[in-house]
């Protein structure tokens, strides 16, 4: 069990830096956000040749009738899409906060592998949050929710 520190008066004692295992867990969570967006939103969009479509043209194509939603994998991919839309932005923001805080609080105390994994988690989280602000992401979100 990880040492979480304790509070003595108004001053908290120092916490140990995260282990390589917990740093990898954060990176896997960030990559899960990327994977769910890619499989549930981008794959049907590009695999069915819908890139360049306007919002009206996109809405004319039912998502459940597009590949891979019309296969046996449709339900798990749909659940991944629900995860991507409902949890993904909050997970990416939380992981960004965790990685920035870890880099700040434990600066100089992180081993090189842990530092590299935490920086990778930060970069993936920033990429996810940046992609969410694009017009394509908004178009695909509304297509999925329609």
PDB file of C-alpha atoms in Angstrom:
ATOM      1  CA  UNK A   1       0.000   0.000   0.000  1.00  0.00           C
ATOM      2  CA  UNK A   2       1.295   3.409  -0.951  1.00  0.00           C
ATOM      3  CA  UNK A   3       2.285   5.872   1.727  1.00  0.00           C
ATOM      4  CA  UNK A   4      -0.130   8.773   1.572  1.00  0.00           C
ATOM      5  CA  UNK A   5       1.449  10.974   4.192  1.00  0.00           C
ATOM      6  CA  UNK A   6      -0.269  12.610   7.122  1.00  0.00           C
ATOM      7  CA  UNK A   7      -0.971  16.084   8.394  1.00  0.00           C
ATOM      8  CA  UNK A   8       0.753  17.449  11.482  1.00  0.00           C
ATOM      9  CA  UNK A   9      -0.882  20.698  12.422  1.00  0.00           C
ATOM     10  CA  UNK A  10      -1.155  22.781   9.292  1.00  0.00           C
ATOM     11  CA  UNK A  11       1.790  21.240   7.489  1.00  0.00           C
ATOM     12  CA  UNK A  12       1.584  18.035   5.487  1.00  0.00           C
ATOM     13  CA  UNK A  13       4.559  15.713   5.440  1.00  0.00           C
ATOM     14  CA  UNK A  14       6.242  14.830   2.161  1.00  0.00           C
ATOM     15  CA  UNK A  15       4.823  11.960   0.142  1.00  0.00           C
ATOM     16  CA  UNK A  16       6.826   9.396  -1.715  1.00  0.00           C
ATOM     17  CA  UNK A  17       6.997   9.761  -5.494  1.00  0.00           C
ATOM     18  CA  UNK A  18       4.779   7.439  -7.529  1.00  0.00           C
ATOM     19  CA  UNK A  19       6.156   4.056  -8.471  1.00  0.00           C
ATOM     20  CA  UNK A  20       6.789   3.027 -12.048  1.00  0.00           C
ATOM     21  CA  UNK A  21       3.748   0.774 -11.799  1.00  0.00           C
ATOM     22  CA  UNK A  22       1.387   3.605 -10.850  1.00  0.00           C
ATOM     23  CA  UNK A  23       2.908   5.861 -13.500  1.00  0.00           C
ATOM     24  CA  UNK A  24       2.256   3.192 -16.145  1.00  0.00           C
ATOM     25  CA  UNK A  25      -1.314   2.870 -14.877  1.00  0.00           C
ATOM     26  CA  UNK A  26      -1.858   6.573 -15.562  1.00  0.00           C
ATOM     27  CA  UNK A  27      -0.421   6.256 -19.061  1.00  0.00           C
ATOM     28  CA  UNK A  28      -2.614   3.229 -19.810  1.00  0.00           C
ATOM     29  CA  UNK A  29      -5.676   5.206 -18.708  1.00  0.00           C
ATOM     30  CA  UNK A  30      -4.707   8.105 -20.979  1.00  0.00           C
ATOM     31  CA  UNK A  31      -4.164   5.742 -23.893  1.00  0.00           C
ATOM     32  CA  UNK A  32      -7.560   4.182 -23.172  1.00  0.00           C
ATOM     33  CA  UNK A  33      -9.110   7.578 -23.908  1.00  0.00           C
ATOM     34  CA  UNK A  34      -7.270   7.711 -27.227  1.00  0.00           C
ATOM     35  CA  UNK A  35      -8.271   4.145 -28.099  1.00  0.00           C
ATOM     36  CA  UNK A  36     -11.946   4.621 -27.353  1.00  0.00           C
ATOM     37  CA  UNK A  37     -12.112   7.789 -29.458  1.00  0.00           C
ATOM     38  CA  UNK A  38     -10.274   6.079 -32.293  1.00  0.00           C
ATOM     39  CA  UNK A  39     -12.375   2.913 -32.329  1.00  0.00           C
ATOM     40  CA  UNK A  40     -15.811   4.336 -31.622  1.00  0.00           C
ATOM     41  CA  UNK A  41     -15.686   7.645 -33.504  1.00  0.00           C
ATOM     42  CA  UNK A  42     -12.802   7.889 -35.954  1.00  0.00           C
ATOM     43  CA  UNK A  43     -12.870   4.312 -37.275  1.00  0.00           C
ATOM     44  CA  UNK A  44     -16.492   4.416 -38.516  1.00  0.00           C
ATOM     45  CA  UNK A  45     -15.969   7.925 -39.886  1.00  0.00           C
ATOM     46  CA  UNK A  46     -12.926   7.100 -42.004  1.00  0.00           C
ATOM     47  CA  UNK A  47     -13.620   3.408 -42.764  1.00  0.00           C
ATOM     48  CA  UNK A  48     -16.978   4.260 -44.342  1.00  0.00           C
ATOM     49  CA  UNK A  49     -15.566   7.122 -46.414  1.00  0.00           C
ATOM     50  CA  UNK A  50     -17.483   9.868 -44.626  1.00  0.00           C
ATOM     51  CA  UNK A  51     -14.598  12.311 -44.276  1.00  0.00           C
ATOM     52  CA  UNK A  52     -15.355  15.670 -45.760  1.00  0.00           C
ATOM     53  CA  UNK A  53     -19.100  15.241 -45.206  1.00  0.00           C
ATOM     54  CA  UNK A  54     -21.143  18.114 -43.874  1.00  0.00           C
ATOM     55  CA  UNK A  55     -23.058  17.710 -40.626  1.00  0.00           C
ATOM     56  CA  UNK A  56     -26.319  17.111 -42.518  1.00  0.00           C
ATOM     57  CA  UNK A  57     -24.724  14.473 -44.770  1.00  0.00           C
ATOM     58  CA  UNK A  58     -23.203  12.809 -41.740  1.00  0.00           C
ATOM     59  CA  UNK A  59     -26.509  12.730 -39.879  1.00  0.00           C
ATOM     60  CA  UNK A  60     -28.166  11.182 -42.953  1.00  0.00           C
ATOM     61  CA  UNK A  61     -25.941   8.115 -42.374  1.00  0.00           C
ATOM     62  CA  UNK A  62     -27.091   6.242 -39.298  1.00  0.00           C
ATOM     63  CA  UNK A  63     -24.104   5.318 -37.168  1.00  0.00           C
ATOM     64  CA  UNK A  64     -25.548   1.914 -36.250  1.00  0.00           C
ATOM     65  CA  UNK A  65     -25.706   1.010 -39.933  1.00  0.00           C
ATOM     66  CA  UNK A  66     -22.031   1.827 -40.521  1.00  0.00           C
ATOM     67  CA  UNK A  67     -19.119  -0.567 -40.189  1.00  0.00           C
ATOM     68  CA  UNK A  68     -18.071  -1.717 -37.501  1.00  0.00           C
ATOM     69  CA  UNK A  69     -21.315  -0.920 -35.671  1.00  0.00           C
ATOM     70  CA  UNK A  70     -23.239  -3.290 -37.958  1.00  0.00           C
ATOM     71  CA  UNK A  71     -21.055  -6.250 -36.936  1.00  0.00           C
ATOM     72  CA  UNK A  72     -20.984  -8.397 -33.815  1.00  0.00           C
ATOM     73  CA  UNK A  73     -18.565  -5.854 -32.344  1.00  0.00           C
ATOM     74  CA  UNK A  74     -21.184  -3.102 -32.507  1.00  0.00           C
ATOM     75  CA  UNK A  75     -22.291  -3.303 -28.882  1.00  0.00           C
ATOM     76  CA  UNK A  76     -18.809  -3.257 -27.302  1.00  0.00           C
ATOM     77  CA  UNK A  77     -17.764  -0.437 -29.623  1.00  0.00           C
ATOM     78  CA  UNK A  78     -20.928   1.475 -28.695  1.00  0.00           C
ATOM     79  CA  UNK A  79     -20.105   1.052 -25.006  1.00  0.00           C
ATOM     80  CA  UNK A  80     -16.585   2.294 -25.713  1.00  0.00           C
ATOM     81  CA  UNK A  81     -18.155   5.307 -27.422  1.00  0.00           C
ATOM     82  CA  UNK A  82     -20.301   6.036 -24.393  1.00  0.00           C
ATOM     83  CA  UNK A  83     -17.185   5.847 -22.237  1.00  0.00           C
ATOM     84  CA  UNK A  84     -15.327   8.129 -24.626  1.00  0.00           C
ATOM     85  CA  UNK A  85     -17.987  10.797 -24.623  1.00  0.00           C
ATOM     86  CA  UNK A  86     -19.064  10.697 -20.986  1.00  0.00           C
ATOM     87  CA  UNK A  87     -15.844   9.893 -19.098  1.00  0.00           C
ATOM     88  CA  UNK A  88     -13.002  10.586 -21.523  1.00  0.00           C
ATOM     89  CA  UNK A  89     -12.760  14.378 -21.167  1.00  0.00           C
ATOM     90  CA  UNK A  90     -12.834  14.215 -17.374  1.00  0.00           C
ATOM     91  CA  UNK A  91     -10.327  11.371 -17.269  1.00  0.00           C
ATOM     92  CA  UNK A  92      -7.942  13.234 -19.573  1.00  0.00           C
ATOM     93  CA  UNK A  93      -8.243  16.420 -17.495  1.00  0.00           C
ATOM     94  CA  UNK A  94      -7.691  14.493 -14.272  1.00  0.00           C
ATOM     95  CA  UNK A  95      -4.651  12.724 -15.666  1.00  0.00           C
ATOM     96  CA  UNK A  96      -3.242  16.024 -16.880  1.00  0.00           C
ATOM     97  CA  UNK A  97      -3.673  17.476 -13.400  1.00  0.00           C
ATOM     98  CA  UNK A  98      -2.094  14.368 -11.809  1.00  0.00           C
ATOM     99  CA  UNK A  99       0.908  14.395 -14.125  1.00  0.00           C
ATOM    100  CA  UNK A 100       1.546  18.135 -13.702  1.00  0.00           C
ATOM    101  CA  UNK A 101       1.203  17.844  -9.936  1.00  0.00           C
ATOM    102  CA  UNK A 102       3.504  14.817  -9.839  1.00  0.00           C
ATOM    103  CA  UNK A 103       6.137  16.591 -11.908  1.00  0.00           C
ATOM    104  CA  UNK A 104       5.910  19.657  -9.668  1.00  0.00           C
ATOM    105  CA  UNK A 105       5.722  18.068  -6.223  1.00  0.00           C
ATOM    106  CA  UNK A 106       8.336  15.396  -6.885  1.00  0.00           C
ATOM    107  CA  UNK A 107      10.676  17.371  -9.124  1.00  0.00           C
ATOM    108  CA  UNK A 108      14.156  15.988  -8.712  1.00  0.00           C
ATOM    109  CA  UNK A 109      12.929  12.931  -6.806  1.00  0.00           C
ATOM    110  CA  UNK A 110      11.491  10.977  -9.741  1.00  0.00           C
ATOM    111  CA  UNK A 111      13.532   8.245 -11.323  1.00  0.00           C
ATOM    112  CA  UNK A 112      14.185   8.646 -15.042  1.00  0.00           C
ATOM    113  CA  UNK A 113      11.703   5.908 -16.127  1.00  0.00           C
ATOM    114  CA  UNK A 114       8.929   7.285 -13.891  1.00  0.00           C
ATOM    115  CA  UNK A 115       9.606  10.824 -15.096  1.00  0.00           C
ATOM    116  CA  UNK A 116       9.423   9.689 -18.727  1.00  0.00           C
ATOM    117  CA  UNK A 117       6.124   7.846 -18.219  1.00  0.00           C
ATOM    118  CA  UNK A 118       4.581  10.786 -16.325  1.00  0.00           C
ATOM    119  CA  UNK A 119       5.640  13.175 -19.114  1.00  0.00           C
ATOM    120  CA  UNK A 120       4.156  10.782 -21.688  1.00  0.00           C
ATOM    121  CA  UNK A 121       0.900  10.736 -19.696  1.00  0.00           C
ATOM    122  CA  UNK A 122       0.880  14.518 -19.674  1.00  0.00           C
ATOM    123  CA  UNK A 123       1.445  14.724 -23.428  1.00  0.00           C
ATOM    124  CA  UNK A 124      -1.271  12.167 -24.237  1.00  0.00           C
ATOM    125  CA  UNK A 125      -3.716  13.987 -21.954  1.00  0.00           C
ATOM    126  CA  UNK A 126      -2.947  17.329 -23.598  1.00  0.00           C
ATOM    127  CA  UNK A 127      -3.421  15.735 -27.022  1.00  0.00           C
ATOM    128  CA  UNK A 128      -6.812  14.305 -26.019  1.00  0.00           C
ATOM    129  CA  UNK A 129      -8.005  17.632 -24.615  1.00  0.00           C
ATOM    130  CA  UNK A 130      -6.720  19.489 -27.666  1.00  0.00           C
ATOM    131  CA  UNK A 131      -8.498  17.080 -30.011  1.00  0.00           C
ATOM    132  CA  UNK A 132     -11.757  17.592 -28.123  1.00  0.00           C
ATOM    133  CA  UNK A 133     -11.740  21.261 -29.110  1.00  0.00           C
ATOM    134  CA  UNK A 134     -11.562  20.543 -32.851  1.00  0.00           C
ATOM    135  CA  UNK A 135     -14.607  20.873 -35.118  1.00  0.00           C
ATOM    136  CA  UNK A 136     -14.230  17.215 -36.149  1.00  0.00           C
ATOM    137  CA  UNK A 137     -14.590  16.065 -32.550  1.00  0.00           C
ATOM    138  CA  UNK A 138     -17.754  18.119 -32.111  1.00  0.00           C
ATOM    139  CA  UNK A 139     -19.169  16.795 -35.355  1.00  0.00           C
ATOM    140  CA  UNK A 140     -18.426  13.183 -34.404  1.00  0.00           C
ATOM    141  CA  UNK A 141     -19.798  13.644 -30.887  1.00  0.00           C
ATOM    142  CA  UNK A 142     -23.094  14.958 -32.214  1.00  0.00           C
ATOM    143  CA  UNK A 143     -23.200  12.164 -34.831  1.00  0.00           C
ATOM    144  CA  UNK A 144     -22.673   9.558 -32.104  1.00  0.00           C
ATOM    145  CA  UNK A 145     -25.299  11.102 -29.816  1.00  0.00           C
ATOM    146  CA  UNK A 146     -27.814  11.378 -32.671  1.00  0.00           C
TER     147      UNK A 146
END
